Amino acid sequence: MQSNFVRFIKTCYFKLVVIPCCLFFIFVFSCASFSKEIPISYWDEMLWVGHSYFFDFFIKGDFSNPIWQSEASYDQPKLAEFSFGAWLYPHYFLDKQKSNEADFDYMKFLISRGLYLTDEPYADAYRIYHQLHNSETVNLVKTDNGFPDEYVARYGTNVLKTIHTIYQARIINFVYMALAVVMMFYIVYIRMGIRWAVIFSFLYGYNSLLIHTGIKAHSEALFVLLFNASLLSLLLYFLSKRKVFYLFCFSVLAGLCTSTKLNGSVLVISFFIINIFYLLFYDTKKKMIGFFHSFIPVIVVLNIFILLNPYTYADPVGRIRYEYEKRMETSRYYAQIFPDASLPSAASRFTKFFSNFYISKDTGLYNAIYNMPNIPGYSLIAFVLFLVGIFYEALMTYKRKKVSFLIIFSFFISFGAMCNYLLLNWPRYYVHMVVFIVLFEGLGLYFFIQLLRKGTDALT
């Protein structure tokens, strides 16, 4: 007779609730322990946290403020900056209680922490406030990157206010990272079951690129969470015979993802293309419903993006187009400044993707376990597993396994989009693809294990 414990660990509640909760807390604490090992970057972190003042203007409904027309407003989608603002708001309230100033608002909170990143023509009063308190903080430069002791040696102890605020902002990314791992768990659970889901979750969660980019206080952790959650909801929608609930979940998550980074819009493209092929090969009896469903994510994503981006309110279509063009213009500008990071063609983007993950000297950053020592032949083994995993999923797709079709098409569409738009070879721009790298490498390992089992069974 099985014990109560054995029966419990076989229940869906244990598999789908208890294990994900355990994974969540494991990776929250793991990220917290790794945080002090990741240097603080002005370019990657202070700009994002410094622009969190947009959250204050947004929740106050101050949409007519000229600051929404500033370059900082349309340079990036706003959700990540809103996220940092929401997370730091309790700290602002605490500082406000300690302050003797009646008009101490969130912008002044940032200024007091050495994070004055307001476009001056739109905020003269804040510029004056900054000048009055300039001696209490430090004016950093965009090339600053290092650890607290290095900043103190360069600027003195006043810089610790800024450093402490960055560490506070990082904490919310620990939550996003852990939730991204949970999303990975559910994706693999759908494809391969509970044991492999747990294994893949650890391989994914401790990926070096995910740790290095996800912990920093910029948009990547939130983007990866929403990308993984969107991928999961896409799988559930098609595998659940088109339940509208999952379509709604996908549409909302894709909208939030696009409101974090513009390349989140590739999710809508993925859905549209996958839906067409799905109608042709798997769901031929529901063509009208399926075709109609293709347009729902487009409508929802556009509405969410506009709602969370007050810059677009006056002219949604024109300003969304301008925001995209401006983003590409900025990327081209940086590609000229940093020629070593430039990716001028689709061919260069294609080769650099595989070079980064499997061939170059930076492979340990892109495709290894965090802090893992160098293992001879590791990159070659990982590349073989990846190719075998692709082959295995293609074979399963040929055998009409729906989940394999959805996974492999999602990868190729996302990869194809990167080959089209990516202009800069910076590590954080690849982090959302780690979910596919780990999936296919794991599937390659699974394929070899299955072959080994069949071989041993034949011998016995």
Tab-separated table of C-alpha atoms in Angstrom:
chain	number	residue	atom	x	y	z
A	1	MET	CA	0.000	0.000	0.000
A	2	GLN	CA	1.335	3.401	-0.950
A	3	SER	CA	1.946	5.916	1.807
A	4	ASN	CA	0.050	9.188	1.879
A	5	PHE	CA	3.236	11.013	0.911
A	6	VAL	CA	3.791	8.885	-2.192
A	7	ARG	CA	0.195	9.410	-3.237
A	8	PHE	CA	0.564	13.145	-2.636
A	9	ILE	CA	3.652	13.557	-4.850
A	10	LYS	CA	1.773	11.850	-7.660
A	11	THR	CA	-1.088	14.335	-7.544
A	12	CYS	CA	-1.513	17.170	-10.047
A	13	TYR	CA	-1.490	19.625	-7.136
A	14	PHE	CA	2.044	18.566	-6.188
A	15	LYS	CA	3.274	18.597	-9.773
A	16	LEU	CA	1.653	21.832	-10.913
A	17	VAL	CA	1.598	23.895	-7.705
A	18	VAL	CA	4.064	22.649	-5.084
A	19	ILE	CA	7.033	22.059	-7.396
A	20	PRO	CA	6.647	25.408	-9.231
A	21	CYS	CA	6.384	27.207	-5.876
A	22	CYS	CA	9.584	25.518	-4.713
A	23	LEU	CA	11.324	26.478	-7.956
A	24	PHE	CA	10.137	30.046	-7.543
A	25	PHE	CA	11.651	30.452	-4.076
A	26	ILE	CA	14.854	28.620	-5.033
A	27	PHE	CA	15.499	31.012	-7.894
A	28	VAL	CA	14.465	34.160	-6.031
A	29	PHE	CA	17.068	33.370	-3.383
A	30	SER	CA	19.599	32.299	-6.033
A	31	CYS	CA	19.246	35.619	-7.854
A	32	ALA	CA	19.573	37.468	-4.556
A	33	SER	CA	22.811	35.628	-3.811
A	34	PHE	CA	24.205	36.358	-7.285
A	35	SER	CA	23.210	40.036	-7.334
A	36	LYS	CA	26.332	41.372	-5.627
A	37	GLU	CA	28.470	39.460	-8.166
A	38	ILE	CA	27.000	41.402	-11.109
A	39	PRO	CA	28.596	44.855	-11.631
A	40	ILE	CA	26.378	47.940	-11.630
A	41	SER	CA	26.173	49.628	-15.006
A	42	TYR	CA	25.133	53.217	-15.605
A	43	TRP	CA	24.185	52.477	-19.199
A	44	ASP	CA	22.195	49.325	-18.447
A	45	GLU	CA	20.644	50.170	-15.083
A	46	MET	CA	20.732	53.770	-13.935
A	47	LEU	CA	19.057	54.976	-17.119
A	48	TRP	CA	16.158	52.561	-16.616
A	49	VAL	CA	15.702	53.276	-12.916
A	50	GLY	CA	16.220	56.999	-13.483
A	51	HIS	CA	13.355	57.033	-15.987
A	52	SER	CA	10.981	55.343	-13.558
A	53	TYR	CA	9.513	58.811	-12.895
A	54	PHE	CA	7.188	58.101	-15.840
A	55	PHE	CA	5.253	55.789	-13.512
A	56	ASP	CA	4.516	58.715	-11.206
A	57	PHE	CA	3.163	60.848	-14.050
A	58	PHE	CA	1.161	57.884	-15.368
A	59	ILE	CA	-0.653	56.944	-12.161
A	60	LYS	CA	-1.433	60.616	-11.511
A	61	GLY	CA	-3.049	60.842	-14.950
A	62	ASP	CA	-0.783	63.727	-15.925
A	63	PHE	CA	-0.842	62.847	-19.619
A	64	SER	CA	-0.741	66.448	-20.841
A	65	ASN	CA	2.661	67.032	-19.256
A	66	PRO	CA	5.219	67.931	-21.968
A	67	ILE	CA	7.545	65.289	-20.542
A	68	TRP	CA	5.554	62.653	-22.493
A	69	GLN	CA	6.829	64.292	-25.684
A	70	SER	CA	10.477	64.100	-24.625
A	71	GLU	CA	12.944	61.713	-26.234
A	72	ALA	CA	13.043	59.663	-23.038
A	73	SER	CA	9.318	59.033	-23.500
A	74	TYR	CA	9.429	57.548	-26.991
A	75	ASP	CA	12.914	56.025	-26.819
A	76	GLN	CA	11.636	52.837	-25.147
A	77	PRO	CA	8.254	51.288	-24.311
A	78	LYS	CA	7.312	52.199	-20.759
A	79	LEU	CA	6.322	49.013	-18.906
A	80	ALA	CA	9.764	48.191	-17.471
A	81	GLU	CA	10.187	51.780	-16.259
A	82	PHE	CA	6.673	51.670	-14.771
A	83	SER	CA	7.657	48.438	-13.034
A	84	PHE	CA	10.683	49.997	-11.351
A	85	GLY	CA	8.611	53.028	-10.394
A	86	ALA	CA	5.919	50.867	-8.787
A	87	TRP	CA	8.547	48.838	-6.940
A	88	LEU	CA	10.421	51.893	-5.632
A	89	TYR	CA	7.290	53.827	-4.685
A	90	PRO	CA	7.219	52.515	-1.078
A	91	HIS	CA	10.831	53.709	-0.694
A	92	TYR	CA	9.731	57.092	-2.013
A	93	PHE	CA	6.967	57.265	0.614
A	94	LEU	CA	9.470	56.472	3.362
A	95	ASP	CA	11.812	59.222	2.145
A	96	LYS	CA	8.888	61.630	1.870
A	97	GLN	CA	7.979	61.041	5.525
A	98	LYS	CA	11.568	61.840	6.502
A	99	SER	CA	11.680	64.944	4.312
A	100	ASN	CA	10.632	68.371	5.557
A	101	GLU	CA	9.579	69.426	2.052
A	102	ALA	CA	5.836	69.583	1.408
A	103	ASP	CA	6.301	69.195	-2.355
A	104	PHE	CA	8.713	66.242	-2.176
A	105	ASP	CA	7.503	64.136	-5.107
A	106	TYR	CA	8.848	61.017	-6.828
A	107	MET	CA	11.076	62.995	-9.187
A	108	LYS	CA	12.744	64.687	-6.231
A	109	PHE	CA	13.112	61.280	-4.609
A	110	LEU	CA	15.144	60.138	-7.625
A	111	ILE	CA	17.190	63.340	-7.606
A	112	SER	CA	17.977	62.845	-3.913
A	113	ARG	CA	19.224	59.347	-4.789
A	114	GLY	CA	21.554	60.648	-7.514
A	115	LEU	CA	19.280	59.587	-10.378
A	116	TYR	CA	18.513	62.862	-12.115
A	117	LEU	CA	17.693	61.824	-15.686
A	118	THR	CA	14.995	64.302	-16.671
A	119	ASP	CA	15.048	66.100	-20.006
A	120	GLU	CA	15.841	69.612	-18.750
A	121	PRO	CA	13.620	71.658	-21.106
A	122	TYR	CA	10.590	69.857	-19.692
A	123	ALA	CA	11.419	70.169	-16.014
A	124	ASP	CA	13.016	73.480	-15.060
A	125	ALA	CA	11.844	73.205	-11.458
A	126	TYR	CA	13.569	69.846	-11.078
A	127	ARG	CA	16.752	71.171	-12.640
A	128	ILE	CA	16.836	73.897	-9.993
A	129	TYR	CA	16.158	71.330	-7.249
A	130	HIS	CA	19.003	69.219	-8.590
A	131	GLN	CA	21.371	72.192	-8.544
A	132	LEU	CA	20.470	72.948	-4.924
A	133	HIS	CA	21.156	69.347	-3.865
A	134	ASN	CA	24.076	68.679	-6.191
A	135	SER	CA	26.586	68.470	-3.346
A	136	GLU	CA	24.643	65.623	-1.725
A	137	THR	CA	24.815	63.292	-4.728
A	138	VAL	CA	27.210	62.309	-7.500
A	139	ASN	CA	27.023	63.017	-11.225
A	140	LEU	CA	27.946	59.737	-12.891
A	141	VAL	CA	29.057	59.208	-16.482
A	142	LYS	CA	27.594	56.768	-19.001
A	143	THR	CA	30.707	54.601	-19.127
A	144	ASP	CA	30.578	53.819	-15.398
A	145	ASN	CA	30.481	50.104	-14.676
A	146	GLY	CA	31.707	48.335	-11.570
A	147	PHE	CA	31.134	47.291	-7.979
A	148	PRO	CA	30.330	49.503	-4.954
A	149	ASP	CA	33.918	49.725	-3.701
A	150	GLU	CA	35.059	50.881	-7.154
A	151	TYR	CA	32.370	53.561	-7.262
A	152	VAL	CA	33.268	54.746	-3.750
A	153	ALA	CA	36.958	54.921	-4.674
A	154	ARG	CA	36.060	57.031	-7.723
A	155	TYR	CA	33.327	59.282	-6.309
A	156	GLY	CA	33.264	59.032	-2.516
A	157	THR	CA	30.593	57.699	-0.181
A	158	ASN	CA	27.785	59.906	-1.536
A	159	VAL	CA	27.530	57.528	-4.492
A	160	LEU	CA	26.215	54.814	-2.156
A	161	LYS	CA	22.740	56.412	-2.274
A	162	THR	CA	22.608	55.657	-5.977
A	163	ILE	CA	24.131	52.191	-5.623
A	164	HIS	CA	21.667	51.271	-2.889
A	165	THR	CA	18.732	52.373	-5.063
A	166	ILE	CA	19.940	50.191	-7.945
A	167	TYR	CA	20.167	47.185	-5.629
A	168	GLN	CA	16.636	47.922	-4.402
A	169	ALA	CA	15.398	48.063	-8.002
A	170	ARG	CA	17.082	44.753	-8.819
A	171	ILE	CA	14.941	42.901	-6.284
A	172	ILE	CA	11.818	42.985	-8.459
A	173	ASN	CA	13.859	41.372	-11.232
A	174	PHE	CA	14.558	38.429	-8.927
A	175	VAL	CA	10.808	37.813	-8.891
A	176	TYR	CA	10.511	38.153	-12.667
A	177	MET	CA	13.430	35.786	-13.218
A	178	ALA	CA	12.003	33.160	-10.880
A	179	LEU	CA	8.603	33.398	-12.569
A	180	ALA	CA	10.296	33.022	-15.973
A	181	VAL	CA	11.779	29.746	-14.719
A	182	VAL	CA	8.317	28.625	-13.588
A	183	MET	CA	6.990	29.381	-17.086
A	184	MET	CA	9.813	27.245	-18.497
A	185	PHE	CA	8.783	24.448	-16.132
A	186	TYR	CA	5.219	24.462	-17.457
A	187	ILE	CA	6.374	24.575	-21.096
A	188	VAL	CA	8.582	21.513	-20.644
A	189	TYR	CA	5.929	19.777	-18.546
A	190	ILE	CA	3.520	20.040	-21.481
A	191	ARG	CA	6.157	18.665	-23.849
A	192	MET	CA	7.953	16.016	-21.791
A	193	GLY	CA	6.481	15.508	-18.331
A	194	ILE	CA	7.428	16.285	-14.758
A	195	ARG	CA	10.957	14.862	-14.465
A	196	TRP	CA	12.337	16.644	-17.480
A	197	ALA	CA	10.467	19.803	-16.530
A	198	VAL	CA	12.388	19.972	-13.248
A	199	ILE	CA	15.733	19.238	-14.939
A	200	PHE	CA	15.178	21.795	-17.686
A	201	SER	CA	14.108	24.405	-15.141
A	202	PHE	CA	17.462	24.235	-13.377
A	203	LEU	CA	19.428	24.239	-16.642
A	204	TYR	CA	17.463	27.274	-17.759
A	205	GLY	CA	17.396	29.140	-14.453
A	206	TYR	CA	21.153	28.900	-13.938
A	207	ASN	CA	22.034	29.782	-17.527
A	208	SER	CA	24.881	32.290	-17.433
A	209	LEU	CA	23.319	34.740	-19.909
A	210	LEU	CA	20.025	34.712	-18.028
A	211	ILE	CA	21.769	35.441	-14.724
A	212	HIS	CA	24.075	38.157	-16.077
A	213	THR	CA	21.370	40.065	-17.949
A	214	GLY	CA	18.257	39.245	-15.937
A	215	ILE	CA	19.508	40.427	-12.561
A	216	LYS	CA	20.456	43.894	-13.790
A	217	ALA	CA	17.849	46.611	-13.324
A	218	HIS	CA	16.759	46.976	-16.925
A	219	SER	CA	13.972	45.505	-19.059
A	220	GLU	CA	15.312	42.009	-19.775
A	221	ALA	CA	13.932	40.103	-16.766
A	222	LEU	CA	10.385	41.391	-17.295
A	223	PHE	CA	10.668	40.823	-21.045
A	224	VAL	CA	11.833	37.215	-20.625
A	225	LEU	CA	9.030	36.486	-18.155
A	226	LEU	CA	6.375	37.862	-20.502
A	227	PHE	CA	7.955	36.158	-23.531
A	228	ASN	CA	7.952	32.760	-21.787
A	229	ALA	CA	4.430	33.285	-20.444
A	230	SER	CA	3.224	34.241	-23.930
A	231	LEU	CA	4.842	31.124	-25.389
A	232	LEU	CA	3.162	28.985	-22.724
A	233	SER	CA	-0.258	30.514	-23.372
A	234	LEU	CA	0.236	30.026	-27.123
A	235	LEU	CA	0.862	26.309	-26.542
A	236	LEU	CA	-2.163	26.023	-24.269
A	237	TYR	CA	-4.409	27.805	-26.758
A	238	PHE	CA	-3.656	25.470	-29.641
A	239	LEU	CA	-3.503	22.316	-27.522
A	240	SER	CA	-6.813	23.075	-25.750
A	241	LYS	CA	-8.850	23.206	-28.967
A	242	ARG	CA	-8.772	27.008	-29.126
A	243	LYS	CA	-10.213	27.948	-25.762
A	244	VAL	CA	-10.886	31.682	-25.804
A	245	PHE	CA	-9.473	32.050	-22.283
A	246	TYR	CA	-5.986	31.058	-23.474
A	247	LEU	CA	-6.321	33.282	-26.534
A	248	PHE	CA	-7.120	36.193	-24.226
A	249	CYS	CA	-4.169	35.310	-21.964
A	250	PHE	CA	-1.815	35.167	-24.934
A	251	SER	CA	-3.075	38.469	-26.320
A	252	VAL	CA	-2.692	40.314	-23.000
A	253	LEU	CA	0.741	38.825	-22.286
A	254	ALA	CA	1.977	39.599	-25.804
A	255	GLY	CA	0.683	43.155	-25.377
A	256	LEU	CA	2.582	43.552	-22.109
A	257	CYS	CA	5.677	41.989	-23.681
A	258	THR	CA	5.551	44.456	-26.589
A	259	SER	CA	5.056	47.262	-24.050
A	260	THR	CA	8.338	46.163	-22.465
A	261	LYS	CA	10.401	45.853	-25.652
A	262	LEU	CA	9.255	46.495	-29.203
A	263	ASN	CA	10.538	43.140	-30.433
A	264	GLY	CA	7.842	41.512	-28.307
A	265	SER	CA	5.650	42.150	-31.347
A	266	VAL	CA	7.250	39.062	-32.905
A	267	LEU	CA	4.868	37.057	-30.709
A	268	VAL	CA	1.901	38.360	-32.696
A	269	ILE	CA	3.663	37.489	-35.946
A	270	SER	CA	4.404	34.017	-34.561
A	271	PHE	CA	0.769	33.513	-33.624
A	272	PHE	CA	-0.475	34.594	-37.048
A	273	ILE	CA	1.923	32.351	-39.005
A	274	ILE	CA	1.465	29.353	-36.715
A	275	ASN	CA	-2.295	29.751	-36.889
A	276	ILE	CA	-2.241	29.603	-40.699
A	277	PHE	CA	-0.222	26.382	-40.740
A	278	TYR	CA	-2.289	24.954	-37.896
A	279	LEU	CA	-5.460	25.549	-39.902
A	280	LEU	CA	-3.927	23.823	-42.923
A	281	PHE	CA	-2.620	20.705	-41.189
A	282	TYR	CA	-4.288	20.194	-37.800
A	283	ASP	CA	-7.521	22.116	-37.471
A	284	THR	CA	-9.172	21.987	-40.871
A	285	LYS	CA	-12.721	21.891	-39.475
A	286	LYS	CA	-12.486	25.241	-37.663
A	287	LYS	CA	-11.058	27.472	-40.358
A	288	MET	CA	-13.490	30.357	-39.910
A	289	ILE	CA	-13.100	30.474	-36.119
A	290	GLY	CA	-9.336	30.079	-36.364
A	291	PHE	CA	-9.029	32.775	-39.012
A	292	PHE	CA	-11.104	35.174	-36.908
A	293	HIS	CA	-8.956	34.440	-33.856
A	294	SER	CA	-5.852	35.519	-35.818
A	295	PHE	CA	-6.832	39.171	-35.501
A	296	ILE	CA	-7.721	39.240	-31.807
A	297	PRO	CA	-4.081	39.359	-30.587
A	298	VAL	CA	-3.332	42.204	-33.016
A	299	ILE	CA	-6.211	44.293	-31.668
A	300	VAL	CA	-5.471	43.545	-28.004
A	301	VAL	CA	-1.710	44.112	-28.334
A	302	LEU	CA	-2.200	47.468	-30.055
A	303	ASN	CA	-4.672	48.642	-27.424
A	304	ILE	CA	-2.428	47.623	-24.525
A	305	PHE	CA	0.629	49.209	-26.134
A	306	ILE	CA	-1.216	52.484	-26.711
A	307	LEU	CA	-2.758	52.478	-23.228
A	308	LEU	CA	0.654	52.081	-21.573
A	309	ASN	CA	2.364	54.613	-23.826
A	310	PRO	CA	0.875	58.131	-23.445
A	311	TYR	CA	3.235	59.440	-26.113
A	312	THR	CA	1.019	57.664	-28.681
A	313	TYR	CA	-2.320	59.076	-27.488
A	314	ALA	CA	-2.440	62.019	-29.923
A	315	ASP	CA	-1.733	59.953	-33.056
A	316	PRO	CA	-1.491	56.205	-32.289
A	317	VAL	CA	-0.609	54.910	-35.759
A	318	GLY	CA	1.815	57.678	-36.667
A	319	ARG	CA	3.574	57.730	-33.325
A	320	ILE	CA	3.913	53.951	-33.054
A	321	ARG	CA	5.561	54.018	-36.468
A	322	TYR	CA	7.825	56.863	-35.371
A	323	GLU	CA	8.745	55.057	-32.148
A	324	TYR	CA	9.777	51.971	-34.115
A	325	GLU	CA	11.735	54.033	-36.658
A	326	LYS	CA	13.435	55.967	-33.864
A	327	ARG	CA	14.414	52.740	-32.133
A	328	MET	CA	15.981	51.415	-35.341
A	329	GLU	CA	17.704	54.759	-35.938
A	330	THR	CA	19.195	54.611	-32.444
A	331	SER	CA	20.419	51.057	-33.075
A	332	ARG	CA	22.054	52.122	-36.341
A	333	TYR	CA	23.706	55.017	-34.513
A	334	TYR	CA	25.187	52.716	-31.869
A	335	ALA	CA	26.252	50.277	-34.580
A	336	GLN	CA	28.399	53.085	-36.018
A	337	ILE	CA	29.835	54.016	-32.623
A	338	PHE	CA	30.554	50.372	-31.732
A	339	PRO	CA	31.588	48.779	-35.049
A	340	ASP	CA	32.741	45.588	-33.306
A	341	ALA	CA	29.131	45.015	-32.217
A	342	SER	CA	27.580	45.908	-35.574
A	343	LEU	CA	25.470	43.316	-37.417
A	344	PRO	CA	24.983	44.842	-40.872
A	345	SER	CA	23.271	41.931	-42.642
A	346	ALA	CA	20.951	38.982	-42.098
A	347	ALA	CA	23.869	36.635	-42.791
A	348	SER	CA	25.983	38.252	-40.057
A	349	ARG	CA	23.080	37.966	-37.597
A	350	PHE	CA	22.558	34.313	-38.493
A	351	THR	CA	26.202	33.353	-38.016
A	352	LYS	CA	26.689	35.499	-34.913
A	353	PHE	CA	23.749	33.812	-33.170
A	354	PHE	CA	25.367	30.372	-33.417
A	355	SER	CA	28.840	31.774	-32.877
A	356	ASN	CA	27.793	33.372	-29.596
A	357	PHE	CA	26.100	30.279	-28.245
A	358	TYR	CA	28.543	27.629	-29.486
A	359	ILE	CA	31.803	28.828	-31.056
A	360	SER	CA	33.135	32.173	-29.819
A	361	LYS	CA	35.226	32.979	-26.767
A	362	ASP	CA	32.041	34.354	-25.168
A	363	THR	CA	30.176	31.035	-25.336
A	364	GLY	CA	30.679	30.626	-21.588
A	365	LEU	CA	28.573	33.761	-21.086
A	366	TYR	CA	25.828	32.781	-23.522
A	367	ASN	CA	25.453	29.049	-23.097
A	368	ALA	CA	26.816	27.617	-19.879
A	369	ILE	CA	25.808	27.186	-16.275
A	370	TYR	CA	26.570	30.319	-14.256
A	371	ASN	CA	30.094	30.198	-12.771
A	372	MET	CA	30.693	26.793	-14.378
A	373	PRO	CA	34.405	26.060	-14.925
A	374	ASN	CA	35.615	25.623	-18.482
A	375	ILE	CA	34.994	22.058	-19.691
A	376	PRO	CA	36.916	20.933	-22.809
A	377	GLY	CA	34.538	20.025	-25.622
A	378	TYR	CA	31.477	21.427	-23.842
A	379	SER	CA	30.525	23.781	-26.686
A	380	LEU	CA	30.804	21.024	-29.289
A	381	ILE	CA	28.664	18.648	-27.233
A	382	ALA	CA	26.072	21.373	-26.646
A	383	PHE	CA	25.964	22.187	-30.370
A	384	VAL	CA	25.466	18.534	-31.306
A	385	LEU	CA	22.660	18.246	-28.741
A	386	PHE	CA	21.038	21.391	-30.145
A	387	LEU	CA	21.117	20.073	-33.728
A	388	VAL	CA	19.812	16.676	-32.643
A	389	GLY	CA	17.060	18.406	-30.654
A	390	ILE	CA	16.021	20.391	-33.738
A	391	PHE	CA	16.029	17.193	-35.798
A	392	TYR	CA	14.006	15.351	-33.154
A	393	GLU	CA	11.347	18.074	-32.965
A	394	ALA	CA	11.195	18.211	-36.769
A	395	LEU	CA	10.688	14.444	-36.790
A	396	MET	CA	7.935	14.707	-34.181
A	397	THR	CA	6.337	17.495	-36.218
A	398	TYR	CA	6.404	15.228	-39.277
A	399	LYS	CA	4.646	12.611	-37.150
A	400	ARG	CA	2.002	15.271	-36.414
A	401	LYS	CA	2.866	15.868	-32.768
A	402	LYS	CA	1.203	19.238	-32.211
A	403	VAL	CA	3.341	20.527	-29.355
A	404	SER	CA	6.532	19.832	-31.331
A	405	PHE	CA	5.119	21.742	-34.292
A	406	LEU	CA	4.306	24.714	-32.058
A	407	ILE	CA	7.730	24.777	-30.393
A	408	ILE	CA	9.815	24.441	-33.543
A	409	PHE	CA	7.767	27.007	-35.462
A	410	SER	CA	7.954	29.461	-32.548
A	411	PHE	CA	11.731	29.123	-32.565
A	412	PHE	CA	12.201	29.586	-36.298
A	413	ILE	CA	9.885	32.592	-36.436
A	414	SER	CA	11.626	34.259	-33.460
A	415	PHE	CA	15.035	33.445	-34.919
A	416	GLY	CA	14.015	34.694	-38.357
A	417	ALA	CA	12.779	37.942	-36.835
A	418	MET	CA	16.133	38.431	-35.074
A	419	CYS	CA	17.939	37.907	-38.373
A	420	ASN	CA	15.787	40.692	-39.773
A	421	TYR	CA	15.906	43.391	-37.070
A	422	LEU	CA	18.966	42.836	-34.850
A	423	LEU	CA	21.650	45.452	-35.532
A	424	LEU	CA	23.788	45.120	-32.394
A	425	ASN	CA	25.568	42.073	-31.048
A	426	TRP	CA	24.986	42.812	-27.378
A	427	PRO	CA	24.381	39.835	-25.057
A	428	ARG	CA	21.109	41.008	-23.529
A	429	TYR	CA	19.435	41.090	-26.947
A	430	TYR	CA	19.718	37.294	-27.123
A	431	VAL	CA	18.411	36.398	-23.686
A	432	HIS	CA	14.818	35.591	-24.712
A	433	MET	CA	16.176	32.889	-27.061
A	434	VAL	CA	17.736	30.939	-24.191
A	435	VAL	CA	14.407	29.172	-23.642
A	436	PHE	CA	14.747	27.586	-27.101
A	437	ILE	CA	18.453	26.827	-26.725
A	438	VAL	CA	17.859	24.916	-23.492
A	439	LEU	CA	14.765	23.206	-24.915
A	440	PHE	CA	16.507	21.854	-28.004
A	441	GLU	CA	19.685	20.864	-26.178
A	442	GLY	CA	17.552	19.032	-23.635
A	443	LEU	CA	15.531	17.347	-26.366
A	444	GLY	CA	18.782	16.245	-27.991
A	445	LEU	CA	19.870	14.703	-24.699
A	446	TYR	CA	16.449	13.060	-24.356
A	447	PHE	CA	16.775	11.608	-27.878
A	448	PHE	CA	20.162	10.034	-27.088
A	449	ILE	CA	18.870	8.602	-23.806
A	450	GLN	CA	15.928	7.047	-25.642
A	451	LEU	CA	18.321	5.508	-28.188
A	452	LEU	CA	20.484	4.165	-25.382
A	453	ARG	CA	17.478	2.605	-23.674
A	454	LYS	CA	16.333	0.962	-26.885
A	455	GLY	CA	19.852	-0.358	-27.451
A	456	THR	CA	20.122	-1.849	-23.965
A	457	ASP	CA	16.624	-3.335	-24.251
A	458	ALA	CA	17.581	-4.980	-27.542
A	459	LEU	CA	20.711	-6.464	-25.980
A	460	THR	CA	18.813	-7.886	-23.025
